[in-house]
CSV table of C-alpha atoms and ligand atoms in Angstrom, one decimal:
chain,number,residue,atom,x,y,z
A,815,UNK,CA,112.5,111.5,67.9
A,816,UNK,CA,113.4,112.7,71.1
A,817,UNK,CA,114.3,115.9,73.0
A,818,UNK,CA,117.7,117.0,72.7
A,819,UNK,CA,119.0,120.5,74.6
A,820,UNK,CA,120.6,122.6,71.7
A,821,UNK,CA,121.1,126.0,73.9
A,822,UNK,CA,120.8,127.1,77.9
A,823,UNK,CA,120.1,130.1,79.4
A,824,UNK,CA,119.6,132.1,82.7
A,825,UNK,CA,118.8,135.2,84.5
A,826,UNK,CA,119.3,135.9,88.7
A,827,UNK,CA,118.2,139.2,89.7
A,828,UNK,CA,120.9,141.5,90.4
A,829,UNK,CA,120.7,141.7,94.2
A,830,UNK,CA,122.8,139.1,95.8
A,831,UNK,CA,121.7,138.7,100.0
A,832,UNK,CA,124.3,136.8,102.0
A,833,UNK,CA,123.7,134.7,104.9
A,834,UNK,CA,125.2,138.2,107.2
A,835,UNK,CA,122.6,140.2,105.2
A,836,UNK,CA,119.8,138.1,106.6
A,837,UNK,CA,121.3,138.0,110.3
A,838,UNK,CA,120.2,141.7,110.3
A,839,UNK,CA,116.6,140.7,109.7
A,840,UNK,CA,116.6,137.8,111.8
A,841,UNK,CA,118.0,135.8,114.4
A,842,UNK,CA,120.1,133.6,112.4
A,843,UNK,CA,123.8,133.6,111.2
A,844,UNK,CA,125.9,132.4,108.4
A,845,UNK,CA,127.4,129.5,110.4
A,846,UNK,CA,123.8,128.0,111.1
A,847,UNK,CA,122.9,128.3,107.5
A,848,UNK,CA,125.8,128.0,105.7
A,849,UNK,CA,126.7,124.4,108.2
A,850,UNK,CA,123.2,123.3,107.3
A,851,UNK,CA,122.5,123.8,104.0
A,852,UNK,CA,126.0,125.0,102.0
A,853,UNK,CA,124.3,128.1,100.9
A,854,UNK,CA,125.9,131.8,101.3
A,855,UNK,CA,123.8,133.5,99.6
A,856,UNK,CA,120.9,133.7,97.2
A,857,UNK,CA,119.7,136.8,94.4
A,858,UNK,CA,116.4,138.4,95.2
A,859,UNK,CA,114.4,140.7,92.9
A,860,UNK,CA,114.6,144.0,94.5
A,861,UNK,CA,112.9,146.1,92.4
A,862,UNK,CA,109.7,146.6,90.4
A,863,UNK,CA,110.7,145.6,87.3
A,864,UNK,CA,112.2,142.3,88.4
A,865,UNK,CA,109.5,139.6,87.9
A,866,UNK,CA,108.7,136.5,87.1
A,867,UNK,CA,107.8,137.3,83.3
A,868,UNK,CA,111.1,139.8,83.2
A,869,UNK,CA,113.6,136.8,84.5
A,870,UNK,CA,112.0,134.3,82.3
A,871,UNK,CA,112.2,136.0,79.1
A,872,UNK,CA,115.6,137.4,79.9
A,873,UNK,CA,116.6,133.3,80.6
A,874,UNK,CA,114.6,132.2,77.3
A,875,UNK,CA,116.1,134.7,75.5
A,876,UNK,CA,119.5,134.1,76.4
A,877,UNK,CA,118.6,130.3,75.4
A,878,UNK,CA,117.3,130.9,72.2
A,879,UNK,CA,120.6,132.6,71.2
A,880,UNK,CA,122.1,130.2,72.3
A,881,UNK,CA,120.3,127.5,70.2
A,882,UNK,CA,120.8,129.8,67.2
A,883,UNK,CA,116.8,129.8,67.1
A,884,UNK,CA,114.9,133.0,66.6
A,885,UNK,CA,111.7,133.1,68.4
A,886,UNK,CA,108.9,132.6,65.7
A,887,UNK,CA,111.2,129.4,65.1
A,888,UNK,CA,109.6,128.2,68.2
A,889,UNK,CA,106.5,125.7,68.5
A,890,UNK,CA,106.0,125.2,72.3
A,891,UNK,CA,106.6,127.3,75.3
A,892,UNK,CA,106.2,125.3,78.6
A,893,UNK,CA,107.0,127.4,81.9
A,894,UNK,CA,107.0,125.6,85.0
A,895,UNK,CA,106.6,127.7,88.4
A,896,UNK,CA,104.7,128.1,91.1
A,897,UNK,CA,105.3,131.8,91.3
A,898,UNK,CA,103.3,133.3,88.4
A,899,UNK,CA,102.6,137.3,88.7
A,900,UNK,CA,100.0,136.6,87.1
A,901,UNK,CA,96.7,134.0,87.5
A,902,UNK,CA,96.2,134.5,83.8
A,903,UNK,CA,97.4,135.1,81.5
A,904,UNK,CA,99.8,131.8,81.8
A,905,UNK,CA,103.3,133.1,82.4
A,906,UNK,CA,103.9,131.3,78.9
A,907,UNK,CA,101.8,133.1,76.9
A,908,UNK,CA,103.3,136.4,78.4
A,909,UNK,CA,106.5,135.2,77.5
A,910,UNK,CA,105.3,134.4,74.1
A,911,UNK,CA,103.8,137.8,73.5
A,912,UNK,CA,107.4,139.4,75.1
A,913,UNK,CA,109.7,137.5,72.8
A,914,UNK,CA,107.7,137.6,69.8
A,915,UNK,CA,107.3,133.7,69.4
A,916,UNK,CA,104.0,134.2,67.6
A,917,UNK,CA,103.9,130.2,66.0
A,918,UNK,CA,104.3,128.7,70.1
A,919,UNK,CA,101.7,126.7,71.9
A,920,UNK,CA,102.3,128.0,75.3
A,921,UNK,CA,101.2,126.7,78.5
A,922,UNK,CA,102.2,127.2,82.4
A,923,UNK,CA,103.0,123.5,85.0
A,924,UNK,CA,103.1,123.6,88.2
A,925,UNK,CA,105.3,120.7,90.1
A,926,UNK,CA,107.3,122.9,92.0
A,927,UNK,CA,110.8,122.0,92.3
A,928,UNK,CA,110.3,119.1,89.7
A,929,UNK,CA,108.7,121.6,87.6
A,930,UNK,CA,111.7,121.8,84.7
A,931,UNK,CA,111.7,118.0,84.6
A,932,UNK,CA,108.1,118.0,83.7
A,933,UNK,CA,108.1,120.2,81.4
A,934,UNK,CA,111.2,118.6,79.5
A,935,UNK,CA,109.5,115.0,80.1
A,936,UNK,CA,106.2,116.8,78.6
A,937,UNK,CA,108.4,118.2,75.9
A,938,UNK,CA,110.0,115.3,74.5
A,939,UNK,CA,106.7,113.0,74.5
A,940,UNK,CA,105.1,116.1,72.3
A,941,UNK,CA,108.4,115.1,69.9
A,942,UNK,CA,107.9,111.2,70.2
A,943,UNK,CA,104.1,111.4,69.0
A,944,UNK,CA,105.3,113.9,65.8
A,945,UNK,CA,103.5,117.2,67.3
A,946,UNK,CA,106.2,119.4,67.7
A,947,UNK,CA,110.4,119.8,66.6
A,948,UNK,CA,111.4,122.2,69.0
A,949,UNK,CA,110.6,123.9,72.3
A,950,UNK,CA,111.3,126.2,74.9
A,951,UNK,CA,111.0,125.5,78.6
A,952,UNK,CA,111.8,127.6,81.3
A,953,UNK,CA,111.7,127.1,84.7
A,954,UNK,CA,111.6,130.1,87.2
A,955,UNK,CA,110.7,131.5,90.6
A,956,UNK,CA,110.3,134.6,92.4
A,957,UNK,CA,109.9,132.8,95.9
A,958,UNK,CA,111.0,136.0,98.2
A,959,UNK,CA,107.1,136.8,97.6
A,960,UNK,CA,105.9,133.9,98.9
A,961,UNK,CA,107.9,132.7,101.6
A,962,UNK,CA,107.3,133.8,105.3
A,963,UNK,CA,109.9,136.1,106.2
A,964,UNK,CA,109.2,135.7,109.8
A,965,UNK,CA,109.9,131.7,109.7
A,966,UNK,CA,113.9,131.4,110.1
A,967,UNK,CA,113.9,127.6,109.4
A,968,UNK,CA,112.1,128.6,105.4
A,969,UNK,CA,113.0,131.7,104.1
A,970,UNK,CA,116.4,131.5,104.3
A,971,UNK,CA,116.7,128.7,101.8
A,972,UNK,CA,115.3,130.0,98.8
A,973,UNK,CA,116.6,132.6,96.2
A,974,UNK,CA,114.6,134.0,93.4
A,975,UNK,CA,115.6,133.2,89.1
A,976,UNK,CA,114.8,131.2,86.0
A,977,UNK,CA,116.6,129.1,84.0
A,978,UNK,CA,115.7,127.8,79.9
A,979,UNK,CA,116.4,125.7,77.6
A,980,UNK,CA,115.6,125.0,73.8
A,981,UNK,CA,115.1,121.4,72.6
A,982,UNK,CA,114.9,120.2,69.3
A,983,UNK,CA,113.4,116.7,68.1
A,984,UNK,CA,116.6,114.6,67.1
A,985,UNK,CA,117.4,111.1,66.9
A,986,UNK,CA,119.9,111.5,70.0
A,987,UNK,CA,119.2,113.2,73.4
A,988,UNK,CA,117.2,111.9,76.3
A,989,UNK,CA,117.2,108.0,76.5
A,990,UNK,CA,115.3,107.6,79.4
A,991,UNK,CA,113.1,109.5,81.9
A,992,UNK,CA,110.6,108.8,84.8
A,993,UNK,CA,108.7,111.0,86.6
A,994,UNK,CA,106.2,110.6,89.6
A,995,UNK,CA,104.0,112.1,92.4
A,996,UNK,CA,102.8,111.3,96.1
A,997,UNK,CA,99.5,113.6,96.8
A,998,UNK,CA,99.1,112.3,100.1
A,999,UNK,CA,102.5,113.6,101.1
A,1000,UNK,CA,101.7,116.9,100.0
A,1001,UNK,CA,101.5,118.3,103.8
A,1002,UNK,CA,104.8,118.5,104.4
A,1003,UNK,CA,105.5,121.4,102.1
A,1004,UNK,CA,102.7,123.7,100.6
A,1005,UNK,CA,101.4,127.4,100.0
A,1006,UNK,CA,97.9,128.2,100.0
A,1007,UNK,CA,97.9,131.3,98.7
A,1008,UNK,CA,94.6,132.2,97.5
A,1009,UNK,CA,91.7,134.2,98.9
A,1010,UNK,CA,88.4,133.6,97.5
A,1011,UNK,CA,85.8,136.5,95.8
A,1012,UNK,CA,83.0,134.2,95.8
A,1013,UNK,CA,80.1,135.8,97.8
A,1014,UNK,CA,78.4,132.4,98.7
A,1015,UNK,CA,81.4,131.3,100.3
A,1016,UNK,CA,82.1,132.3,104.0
A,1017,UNK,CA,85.6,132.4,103.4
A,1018,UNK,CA,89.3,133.0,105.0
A,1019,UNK,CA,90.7,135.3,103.0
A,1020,UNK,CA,93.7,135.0,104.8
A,1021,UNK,CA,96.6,135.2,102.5
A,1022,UNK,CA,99.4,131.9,103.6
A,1023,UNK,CA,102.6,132.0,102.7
A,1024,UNK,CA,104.9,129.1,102.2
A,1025,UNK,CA,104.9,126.0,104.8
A,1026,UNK,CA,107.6,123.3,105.2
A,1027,UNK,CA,108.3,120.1,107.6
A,1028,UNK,CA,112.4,120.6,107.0
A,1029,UNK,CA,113.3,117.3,108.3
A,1030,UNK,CA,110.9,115.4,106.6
A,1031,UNK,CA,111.2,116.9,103.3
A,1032,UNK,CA,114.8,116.6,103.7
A,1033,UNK,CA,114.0,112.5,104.5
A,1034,UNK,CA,111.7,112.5,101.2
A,1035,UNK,CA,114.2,114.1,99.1
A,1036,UNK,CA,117.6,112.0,100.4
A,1037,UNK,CA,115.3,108.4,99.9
A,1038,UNK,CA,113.1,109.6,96.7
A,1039,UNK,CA,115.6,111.2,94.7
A,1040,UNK,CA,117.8,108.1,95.5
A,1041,UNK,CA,115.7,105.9,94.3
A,1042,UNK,CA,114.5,107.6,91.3
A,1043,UNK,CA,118.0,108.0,89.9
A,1044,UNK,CA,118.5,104.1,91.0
A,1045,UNK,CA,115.5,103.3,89.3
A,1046,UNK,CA,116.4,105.3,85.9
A,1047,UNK,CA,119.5,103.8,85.9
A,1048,UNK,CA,118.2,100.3,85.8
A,1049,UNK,CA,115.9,100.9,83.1
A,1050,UNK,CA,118.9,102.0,80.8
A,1051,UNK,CA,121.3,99.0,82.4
A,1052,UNK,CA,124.2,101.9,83.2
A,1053,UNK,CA,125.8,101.9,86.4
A,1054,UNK,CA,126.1,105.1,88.3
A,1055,UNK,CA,129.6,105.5,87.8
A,1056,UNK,CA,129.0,105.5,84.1
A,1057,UNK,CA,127.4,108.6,84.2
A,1058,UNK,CA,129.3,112.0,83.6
A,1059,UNK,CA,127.8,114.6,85.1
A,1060,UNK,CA,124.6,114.7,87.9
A,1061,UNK,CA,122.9,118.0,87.9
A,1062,UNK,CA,120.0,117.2,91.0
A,1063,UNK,CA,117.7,120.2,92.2
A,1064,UNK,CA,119.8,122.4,94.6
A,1065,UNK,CA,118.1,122.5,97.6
A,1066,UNK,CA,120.2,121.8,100.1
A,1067,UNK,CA,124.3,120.8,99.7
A,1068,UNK,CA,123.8,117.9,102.4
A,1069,UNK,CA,121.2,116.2,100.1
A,1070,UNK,CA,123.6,116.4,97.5
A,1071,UNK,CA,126.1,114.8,99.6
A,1072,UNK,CA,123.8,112.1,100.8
A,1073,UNK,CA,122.6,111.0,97.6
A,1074,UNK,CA,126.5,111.0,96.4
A,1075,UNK,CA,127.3,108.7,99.1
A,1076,UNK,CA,124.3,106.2,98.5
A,1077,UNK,CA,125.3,105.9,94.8
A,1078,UNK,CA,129.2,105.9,96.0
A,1079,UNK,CA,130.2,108.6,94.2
A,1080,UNK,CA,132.8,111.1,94.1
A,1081,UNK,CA,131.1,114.4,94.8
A,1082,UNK,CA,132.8,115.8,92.0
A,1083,UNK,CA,130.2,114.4,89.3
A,1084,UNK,CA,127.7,116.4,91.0
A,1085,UNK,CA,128.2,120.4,90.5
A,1086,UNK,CA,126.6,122.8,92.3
A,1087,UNK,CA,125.3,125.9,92.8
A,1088,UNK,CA,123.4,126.0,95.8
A,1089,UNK,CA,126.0,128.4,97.7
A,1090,UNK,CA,125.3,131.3,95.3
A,1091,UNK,CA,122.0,131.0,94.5
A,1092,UNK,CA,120.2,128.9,97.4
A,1093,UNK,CA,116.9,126.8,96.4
A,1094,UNK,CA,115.8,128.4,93.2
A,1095,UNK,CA,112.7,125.8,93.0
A,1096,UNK,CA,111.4,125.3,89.4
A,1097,UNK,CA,114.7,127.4,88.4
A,1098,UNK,CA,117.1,125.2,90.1
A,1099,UNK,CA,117.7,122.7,87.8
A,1100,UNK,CA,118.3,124.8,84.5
A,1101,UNK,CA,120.5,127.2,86.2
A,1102,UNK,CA,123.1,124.9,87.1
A,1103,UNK,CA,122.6,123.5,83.6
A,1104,UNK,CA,123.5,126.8,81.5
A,1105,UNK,CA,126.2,127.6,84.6
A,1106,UNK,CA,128.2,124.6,83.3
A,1107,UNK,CA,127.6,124.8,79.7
A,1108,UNK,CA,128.6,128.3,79.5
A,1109,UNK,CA,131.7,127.2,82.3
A,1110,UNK,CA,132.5,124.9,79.6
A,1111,UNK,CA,132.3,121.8,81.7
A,1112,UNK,CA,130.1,119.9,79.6
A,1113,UNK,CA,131.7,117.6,76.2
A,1114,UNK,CA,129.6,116.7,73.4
A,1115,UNK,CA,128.7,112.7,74.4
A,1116,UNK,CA,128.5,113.3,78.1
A,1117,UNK,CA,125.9,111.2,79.7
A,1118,UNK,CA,124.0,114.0,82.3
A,1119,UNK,CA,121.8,113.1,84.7
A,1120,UNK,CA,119.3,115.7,85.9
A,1121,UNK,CA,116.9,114.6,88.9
A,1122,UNK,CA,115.1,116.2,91.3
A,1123,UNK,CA,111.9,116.3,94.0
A,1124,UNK,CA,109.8,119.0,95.3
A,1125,UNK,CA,106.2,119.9,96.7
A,1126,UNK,CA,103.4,118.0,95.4
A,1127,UNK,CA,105.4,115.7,96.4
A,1128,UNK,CA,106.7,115.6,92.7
A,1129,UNK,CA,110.1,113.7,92.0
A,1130,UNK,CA,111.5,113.2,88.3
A,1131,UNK,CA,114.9,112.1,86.5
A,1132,UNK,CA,116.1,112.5,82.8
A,1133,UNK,CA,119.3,110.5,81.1
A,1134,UNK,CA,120.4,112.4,78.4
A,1135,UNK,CA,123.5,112.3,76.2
A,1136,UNK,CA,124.6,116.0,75.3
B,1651,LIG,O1,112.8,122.3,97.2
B,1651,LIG,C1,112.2,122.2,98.6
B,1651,LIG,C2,113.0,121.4,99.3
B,1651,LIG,N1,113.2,121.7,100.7
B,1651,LIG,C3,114.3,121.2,101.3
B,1651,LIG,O2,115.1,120.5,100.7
B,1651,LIG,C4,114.4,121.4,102.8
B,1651,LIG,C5,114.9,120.1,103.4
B,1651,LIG,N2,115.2,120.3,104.8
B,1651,LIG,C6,116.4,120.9,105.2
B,1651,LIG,O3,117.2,121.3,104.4
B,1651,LIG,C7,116.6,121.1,106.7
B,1651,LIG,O4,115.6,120.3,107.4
B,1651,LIG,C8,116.6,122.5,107.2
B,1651,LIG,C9,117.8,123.2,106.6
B,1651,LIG,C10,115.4,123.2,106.7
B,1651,LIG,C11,116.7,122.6,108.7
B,1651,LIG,O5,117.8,121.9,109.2
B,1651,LIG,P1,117.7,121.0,110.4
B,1651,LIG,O6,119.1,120.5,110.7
B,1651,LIG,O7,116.6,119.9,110.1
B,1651,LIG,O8,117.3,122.0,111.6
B,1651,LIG,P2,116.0,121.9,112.5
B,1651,LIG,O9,114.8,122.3,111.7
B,1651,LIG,O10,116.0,120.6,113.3
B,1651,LIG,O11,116.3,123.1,113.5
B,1651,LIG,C12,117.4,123.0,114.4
B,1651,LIG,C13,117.4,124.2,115.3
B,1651,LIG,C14,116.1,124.6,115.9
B,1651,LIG,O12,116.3,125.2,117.1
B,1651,LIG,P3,116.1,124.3,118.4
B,1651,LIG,O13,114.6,124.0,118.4
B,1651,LIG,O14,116.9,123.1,118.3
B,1651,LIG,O15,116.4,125.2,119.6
B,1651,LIG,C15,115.6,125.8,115.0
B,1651,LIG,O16,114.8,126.7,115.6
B,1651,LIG,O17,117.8,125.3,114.4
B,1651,LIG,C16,116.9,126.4,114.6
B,1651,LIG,N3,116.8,127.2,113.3
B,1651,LIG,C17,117.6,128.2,113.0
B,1651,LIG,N4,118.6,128.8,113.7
B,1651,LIG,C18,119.3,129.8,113.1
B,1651,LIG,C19,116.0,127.0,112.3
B,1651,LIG,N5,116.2,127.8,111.3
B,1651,LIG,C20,117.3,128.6,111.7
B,1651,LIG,C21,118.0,129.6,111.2
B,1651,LIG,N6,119.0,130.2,111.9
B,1651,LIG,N7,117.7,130.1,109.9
């Protein structure tokens, strides 16, 4: 048995910022960012009760009605982020305890951007060893509070929501998936964000915020995610044009572009959403997904592609036939 996505769901925080919004903070403008990325604007929580835990039970919510699944129906709650509001309790189990999904194993992942394709990779081996029959798995950010607001080249790129979905064990769904990592690249991209209470340790309690080598992430990504799908491909013997629908992490439109031109593709197998909400991290990903189902674009049969890389350096790919 494998997983197969039987409802999406979503949640951005009400406040949209445009590109001109953020010229008012900073020396930037909407050409720069808008020329180098695609994005015109991105939701950020502005208010108290906008959080992690609110956006990710308002997405898993939203999926579970979708799914026709009421919440004690639910076995396993994976939540990938890297955004918690919380140490512990495991933005899972919070979740779990909010939506009332008292039978759920519930655990947190962190893998960044990648972070929804583990989680659904994690998911469906749970179904292929028997464990579980259905899950949800949300992915979801609040990145405003950890990106550094004084670095132009960063904080611009990144918007704040969550994104779910509910899969059930059925004999049709994903065919193939791959997932991988590269520690020693981790560098590049990276938040340490933790002071330390220990009193035998003379320590920097120096809060960081978030840290990123643009150009060479943006290398990574173009050459990683690439490959990945490439490689994904070949294991299942499709060619790319035999795919419907390519639904990669929206960081950045050119990436998008670039990868669409390696494959030689015709950008419009590869929706987007990257101008309204920016880079959404974890969220990215299952956004776009329950944008397009709920636009209707998706037929049952479609073959969809979902791929994506982020910090870690994590990269992963799922084929799946809606
Ligand atoms: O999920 C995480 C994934 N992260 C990514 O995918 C990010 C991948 N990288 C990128 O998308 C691009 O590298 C960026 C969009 C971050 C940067 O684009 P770039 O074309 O690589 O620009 P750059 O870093 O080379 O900067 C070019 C210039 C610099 O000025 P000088 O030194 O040439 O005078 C920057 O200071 O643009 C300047 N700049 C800005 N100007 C206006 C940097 N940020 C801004 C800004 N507004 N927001």
């Amino acid at each position: 048995m494998r997983a197969k996505i039987i409802g999406t769901g979503s949640c951005l925080p009400q406040k949209a910022v445009t590109n001109d919004d953020l010229s008012t903070l900073m020396e930037t403008s909407d050409e720069w960012i808008k020329s180098r990325t695609g994005i015109s604007a991105r939701h950020l929580v502005s208010s108290e009760t906008e959080t992690t835990l609110s956006m990710a039970v308002n997405a898993g919510k939203s999926a579970l009605a979708d799914a026709g699944l009421l919440p004690e129906d639910i076995e396993l709650i994976i939540v990938a982020t890297v955004s918690s509001d919380f140490i512990t309790p495991s933005t899972a189990c919070m979740v779990q305890k909010e939506l009332g999904a008292v039978h759920a194993a519930a655990f947190d992942m962190n893998a960044a951007c990648s972070g929804f394709l583990f989680a659904l990779n994690t998911a469906d081996a749970y179904f292929q060893a028997g464990i579980y029959q259905n899950a949800l798995i949300i992915g979801v950010e609040t990145l405003s509070k950890i990106v550094d607001w004084k670095d132009r080249s960063t904080c611009v790129l990144f918007g704040d929501g969550a994104g779910a979905a509910v899969l059930r064990a059925d004999s049709e769904g994903i065919i193939a998936s791959l997932q991988g990592s590269n520690g020693a690249g981790g560098h590049v991209l990276m938040c340490k964000n933790r002071s330390s209470n220990n009193p035998f340790v003379a320590t920097d309690t120096r809060l960081d915020y978030l840290y990123m080598d643009g150009q060479e992430v943006f290398k990574f990504a173009v050459k990683k995610e690439t490959e990945c799908i490439q490689e994904l491909l070949a294991q299942t013997g499709l060619a790319p044009s035999d795919i419907t629908w390519y639904l990669l992490h929206q960081a950045n439109q050119r990436i998008i572009n670039s990868i669409a031109r390696k494959l030689k593709l015709p950008l419009d197998k590869f929706p987007s959403n990257v101008d309204h909400c920016g880079n959404t991290s974890a969220a990215s990903i299952p956004i776009l997904l329950d944008e397009v189902h709920r636009a209707n674009t998706l037929s049952e049969g479609d073959l969809i592609l979902l791929s994506g890389f982020g910090a870690g350096l994590t990269w992963g790919a799922a084929l799946l036939r809606w």
